[in-house]
Coordinates of C-alpha atoms and ligand atoms in Angstrom, one line a residue:
M1 CA 149.0 19.9 86.3
L2 CA 146.1 21.3 86.0
K3 CA 146.8 23.6 89.2
K4 CA 149.3 24.7 87.5
F5 CA 147.5 25.5 85.1
I6 CA 144.8 27.2 86.5
L7 CA 147.5 29.2 88.2
G8 CA 149.3 30.2 85.1
K9 CA 146.1 31.3 84.1
R10 CA 144.7 33.2 86.8
Q11 CA 147.6 36.1 87.2
K12 CA 145.4 38.8 88.9
T13 CA 144.5 36.2 91.5
T14 CA 145.0 36.9 95.2
P15 CA 147.6 35.3 96.8
T16 CA 143.5 33.9 99.2
L17 CA 142.1 33.1 96.6
R18 CA 145.2 31.1 95.3
D19 CA 145.2 29.4 98.1
K20 CA 141.7 28.7 97.8
I21 CA 141.7 27.1 94.8
E22 CA 144.4 24.7 95.4
K23 CA 142.8 23.3 97.8
I24 CA 139.5 23.2 96.1
N25 CA 142.2 21.2 93.1
K26 CA 143.2 18.4 95.3
L27 CA 139.3 17.1 95.6
P28 CA 137.0 16.0 92.7
V29 CA 135.0 19.5 92.1
P30 CA 131.1 19.0 90.8
E31 CA 131.0 17.8 87.1
H32 CA 128.0 20.3 87.1
V33 CA 126.6 23.0 88.5
A34 CA 123.4 24.7 88.5
I35 CA 123.0 28.7 89.8
I36 CA 119.4 30.0 90.1
M37 CA 121.3 33.7 89.9
D38 CA 118.6 35.7 92.4
G39 CA 119.2 39.2 94.2
N40 CA 119.7 41.6 91.3
G41 CA 116.3 43.9 91.4
R42 CA 117.5 43.9 95.2
W43 CA 120.7 44.7 94.4
A44 CA 119.6 47.7 92.8
K45 CA 117.1 49.0 95.3
K46 CA 119.6 49.2 98.0
R47 CA 121.4 51.9 96.0
A48 CA 118.4 53.6 94.8
L49 CA 118.6 52.2 91.2
P50 CA 116.2 51.0 88.5
R51 CA 116.3 47.2 89.0
I52 CA 117.9 46.9 85.6
A53 CA 121.0 48.2 87.2
G54 CA 121.2 44.9 88.8
H55 CA 120.4 42.6 86.3
H56 CA 123.9 44.7 83.9
E57 CA 125.7 44.5 87.1
G58 CA 124.9 41.1 87.2
M59 CA 126.3 40.4 84.3
K60 CA 130.1 40.9 84.7
V61 CA 129.1 37.5 88.0
V62 CA 128.5 36.1 85.3
R63 CA 131.4 36.5 83.1
N64 CA 133.9 35.7 86.5
T65 CA 131.8 33.3 87.6
T66 CA 132.4 31.4 84.1
M67 CA 135.7 32.1 84.2
L68 CA 136.5 30.8 87.2
A69 CA 134.2 27.5 86.4
N70 CA 135.9 26.5 83.3
D71 CA 139.4 27.1 85.0
L72 CA 137.8 24.4 87.9
G73 CA 137.7 22.2 85.2
I74 CA 133.2 22.2 85.8
K75 CA 132.3 20.8 82.6
T76 CA 129.0 22.4 82.7
L77 CA 127.1 25.4 84.3
T78 CA 123.8 25.9 84.0
L79 CA 122.5 29.6 85.1
Y80 CA 118.6 30.5 85.2
A81 CA 118.4 33.4 83.7
F82 CA 114.9 33.6 82.5
S83 CA 112.1 31.5 83.8
T84 CA 108.6 31.0 82.3
E85 CA 107.4 33.1 84.7
N86 CA 109.3 36.4 84.5
W87 CA 107.2 37.2 81.5
K88 CA 104.4 38.9 84.6
R89 CA 107.5 41.7 85.2
P90 CA 107.1 44.4 84.2
K91 CA 107.0 45.3 80.2
N92 CA 110.4 47.5 80.2
E93 CA 113.1 45.1 82.3
V94 CA 111.4 42.2 80.4
E95 CA 112.1 43.8 77.3
Y96 CA 116.1 44.5 79.2
I97 CA 116.7 41.3 79.9
M98 CA 115.9 40.3 76.5
K99 CA 119.1 42.9 75.3
L100 CA 121.4 41.7 77.6
P101 CA 122.3 38.0 76.2
E102 CA 123.4 40.8 73.4
E103 CA 125.3 42.7 75.4
F104 CA 126.9 40.1 77.3
L105 CA 127.9 37.5 73.9
G106 CA 129.0 40.8 72.4
T107 CA 131.2 41.6 74.8
F108 CA 132.6 38.4 76.0
L109 CA 132.3 36.3 73.0
P110 CA 136.2 36.5 71.9
E111 CA 136.9 35.9 75.7
L112 CA 134.6 33.0 75.9
I113 CA 136.2 31.5 72.4
K114 CA 140.0 32.1 73.2
N115 CA 138.8 30.2 76.5
N116 CA 137.7 26.8 74.4
V117 CA 133.7 27.4 76.3
Q118 CA 130.8 26.1 74.3
V119 CA 127.9 28.1 74.6
K120 CA 124.2 26.6 75.2
M121 CA 121.0 27.8 75.8
M122 CA 118.1 25.9 77.1
G123 CA 114.3 26.9 76.9
Y124 CA 111.8 28.0 75.1
K125 CA 112.5 29.6 71.9
D126 CA 109.4 30.9 70.3
Q127 CA 108.7 33.2 72.6
L128 CA 112.3 35.4 73.0
P129 CA 112.4 37.9 70.9
V130 CA 114.1 37.7 67.7
H131 CA 117.4 39.4 68.5
T132 CA 117.5 37.6 71.5
L133 CA 117.3 34.6 69.6
R134 CA 119.7 35.5 66.9
A135 CA 122.8 36.8 69.4
I136 CA 122.4 33.2 71.3
E137 CA 122.8 31.0 68.0
K138 CA 125.1 33.0 66.6
A139 CA 127.4 32.2 69.4
M140 CA 126.6 28.2 70.2
E141 CA 127.1 28.5 66.5
E142 CA 130.5 30.3 67.4
T143 CA 131.5 27.7 69.9
K144 CA 130.0 24.2 68.5
Y145 CA 133.5 22.6 68.0
N146 CA 134.4 24.0 71.7
T147 CA 135.3 20.8 74.2
G148 CA 135.8 23.0 77.3
L149 CA 133.2 24.7 80.0
I150 CA 129.3 24.0 78.3
L151 CA 127.9 27.1 79.2
N152 CA 124.1 26.9 79.4
F153 CA 121.8 29.3 79.6
A154 CA 117.8 28.9 81.4
L155 CA 116.1 31.1 79.1
N156 CA 112.8 31.3 79.8
Y157 CA 112.7 27.8 81.0
G158 CA 110.1 26.5 83.6
S159 CA 110.7 22.8 84.3
R160 CA 107.3 21.8 84.8
A161 CA 106.0 22.5 81.4
E162 CA 109.7 20.9 80.3
I163 CA 108.0 17.6 82.5
L164 CA 105.0 18.3 80.5
D165 CA 106.3 18.1 76.9
A166 CA 108.5 15.9 77.8
V167 CA 105.8 13.5 79.1
K168 CA 103.8 14.9 75.6
Q169 CA 106.8 13.5 73.6
V170 CA 106.5 9.7 75.1
L171 CA 102.8 9.4 74.3
N172 CA 103.2 10.5 70.9
D173 CA 106.2 8.4 70.4
N174 CA 104.5 5.0 72.5
K175 CA 101.5 5.3 69.8
N176 CA 103.8 5.4 66.8
G177 CA 105.7 3.0 68.3
I178 CA 109.1 4.2 68.5
L179 CA 108.9 3.6 72.1
K180 CA 107.5 0.9 74.2
E181 CA 106.1 1.2 77.8
T182 CA 108.2 -1.4 78.9
E183 CA 110.9 1.1 77.8
L184 CA 110.7 4.0 79.8
D185 CA 112.6 3.8 82.8
E186 CA 114.3 7.4 84.5
K187 CA 116.4 6.9 81.7
V188 CA 115.1 7.3 78.7
F189 CA 112.7 9.8 80.1
S190 CA 115.2 12.0 81.1
S191 CA 116.6 11.8 77.6
Y192 CA 112.9 13.7 76.6
L193 CA 114.5 16.4 78.5
M194 CA 116.2 20.0 77.4
T195 CA 119.0 18.5 80.0
A196 CA 119.1 15.1 77.5
N197 CA 122.7 16.0 77.1
Y198 CA 123.9 16.4 80.5
T199 CA 124.5 14.7 83.3
D200 CA 122.2 16.2 86.8
P201 CA 123.8 18.9 88.4
D202 CA 126.4 18.0 91.4
L203 CA 125.5 21.1 92.7
L204 CA 122.4 23.4 93.2
I205 CA 123.4 27.4 94.2
R206 CA 120.4 29.3 94.6
T207 CA 121.7 33.4 95.6
S208 CA 119.5 35.9 97.7
G209 CA 118.3 34.2 100.4
E210 CA 115.4 32.7 99.1
I211 CA 114.8 29.0 99.9
R212 CA 113.2 27.4 96.8
L213 CA 113.4 26.0 93.6
S214 CA 111.4 28.6 91.6
N215 CA 110.7 25.6 88.6
F216 CA 114.2 25.7 88.1
M217 CA 114.9 21.6 87.1
L218 CA 112.8 20.2 89.3
W219 CA 113.5 16.2 87.3
Q220 CA 117.3 16.7 87.3
L221 CA 117.9 18.0 90.8
A222 CA 116.7 15.2 92.8
Y223 CA 120.0 14.4 94.3
S224 CA 121.9 17.7 93.9
E225 CA 123.6 18.8 96.5
L226 CA 121.6 22.7 97.5
W227 CA 123.8 25.3 98.6
F228 CA 121.9 28.1 99.5
T229 CA 123.6 32.1 100.3
D230 CA 121.8 35.4 101.2
V231 CA 124.5 37.3 99.0
L232 CA 122.9 39.0 96.1
W233 CA 123.7 38.3 92.4
P234 CA 125.9 40.9 91.7
D235 CA 127.8 40.3 95.3
F236 CA 128.7 37.0 94.0
S237 CA 132.6 36.8 94.0
E238 CA 134.8 34.1 93.0
E239 CA 135.3 33.8 96.7
H240 CA 131.7 32.6 96.7
L241 CA 131.9 30.0 93.7
L242 CA 134.9 28.3 96.0
E243 CA 133.3 28.5 99.0
A244 CA 130.2 25.7 97.5
I245 CA 132.0 24.1 96.2
E246 CA 134.3 23.3 98.9
A247 CA 130.9 23.5 101.4
F248 CA 130.1 20.6 98.3
Q249 CA 133.8 18.7 99.0
N250 CA 132.7 17.9 102.4
R251 CA 129.3 16.7 101.7
Q252 CA 128.7 13.4 101.9
R253 CA 126.4 12.2 99.1
R254 CA 124.7 8.6 99.8
F255 CA 121.9 8.4 97.2
G256 CA 119.8 6.4 98.8
G257 CA 122.3 4.1 100.2
I258 CA 124.4 4.4 103.3
Ligands
IPE1 C1 117.5 38.1 89.1 O1 116.9 39.1 89.7 C2 117.4 38.1 87.7 C3 116.3 37.2 86.9 C4 115.6 36.3 87.7 C5 115.6 37.6 85.5 P1 115.8 39.5 89.9 O2 115.2 40.1 89.8 O3 114.7 38.3 90.4 O4 115.8 40.1 91.2 P2 114.9 40.4 92.9 O5 115.0 39.1 93.4 O6 113.7 41.2 92.7 O7 116.4 40.9 94.1
IPE2 C1 114.1 32.9 89.9 O1 114.1 34.0 90.1 C2 113.9 32.8 88.3 C3 115.9 33.6 88.0 C4 116.4 33.5 88.3 C5 116.1 33.1 86.2 P1 112.9 34.1 90.7 O2 113.2 35.8 91.0 O3 111.9 34.5 89.6 O4 111.6 33.7 91.4 P2 111.0 34.0 92.7 O5 109.8 34.3 92.0 O6 111.5 34.7 94.0 O7 110.4 32.8 92.9
MG3 MG1 114.0 37.0 91.8

């Protein structure tokens, strides 16, 4: 049924891609996929283009990745778009990145709505330019009743800050009698994080050959399957996503058991 639905919707899919999708749909797909979209700057540099050209190109990949994830029945796709450390970058690059949500949603929001995608954001909103936040909040509002893929942008997100804030909130709730120390367990602590409404990622993908987490979902990734590729984000194709999911399906998750 799902297979038919996918193949019906993706008429332009090539035969090899279609075969891969069919194969993948025979096994469970990860419920939550998180991606560290890295390598935009190097992609541009290789072409003697300014770094921002790489960020612009990366937008199309966000669109294609979202559509395929939605078609495959993945429930949540969290995309690391800007870290709390990325403010260290040159002003013009940061300003450009902060314009991308408007451009992305300006172009693709109707398609996201049509495909039942729900747009979300996690990260520190206060430091974001008003125009950036406004574009995201508009998309969140217009997609809030959608029931398909949750497209969750991690924007001005940092995991250590997130954990510290959760600890402070826990202390506060404890002081005010809302939460007893004996009630605090992993599940309750998770509910204080920005990911309170999502399951932990089953699969983490990082592009560009860097083998690190760069302050991304440190608590949530405790038992995720990790998949790294040298491919730079603007070159990340539907085939690469399928390859990562196929690798995930061949992993044996033990969660400490045998
Ligand atoms: C990822 O690409 C996008 C952001 C961090 C905003 P980079 O801009 O980090 O690209 P590289 O790592 O310099 O190639
Ligand atoms: C991680 O990439 C952040 C995002 C992809 C948004 P970076 O390019 O900032 O990571 P480092 O600096 O190489 O660790
Ligand atoms: Mg980088």
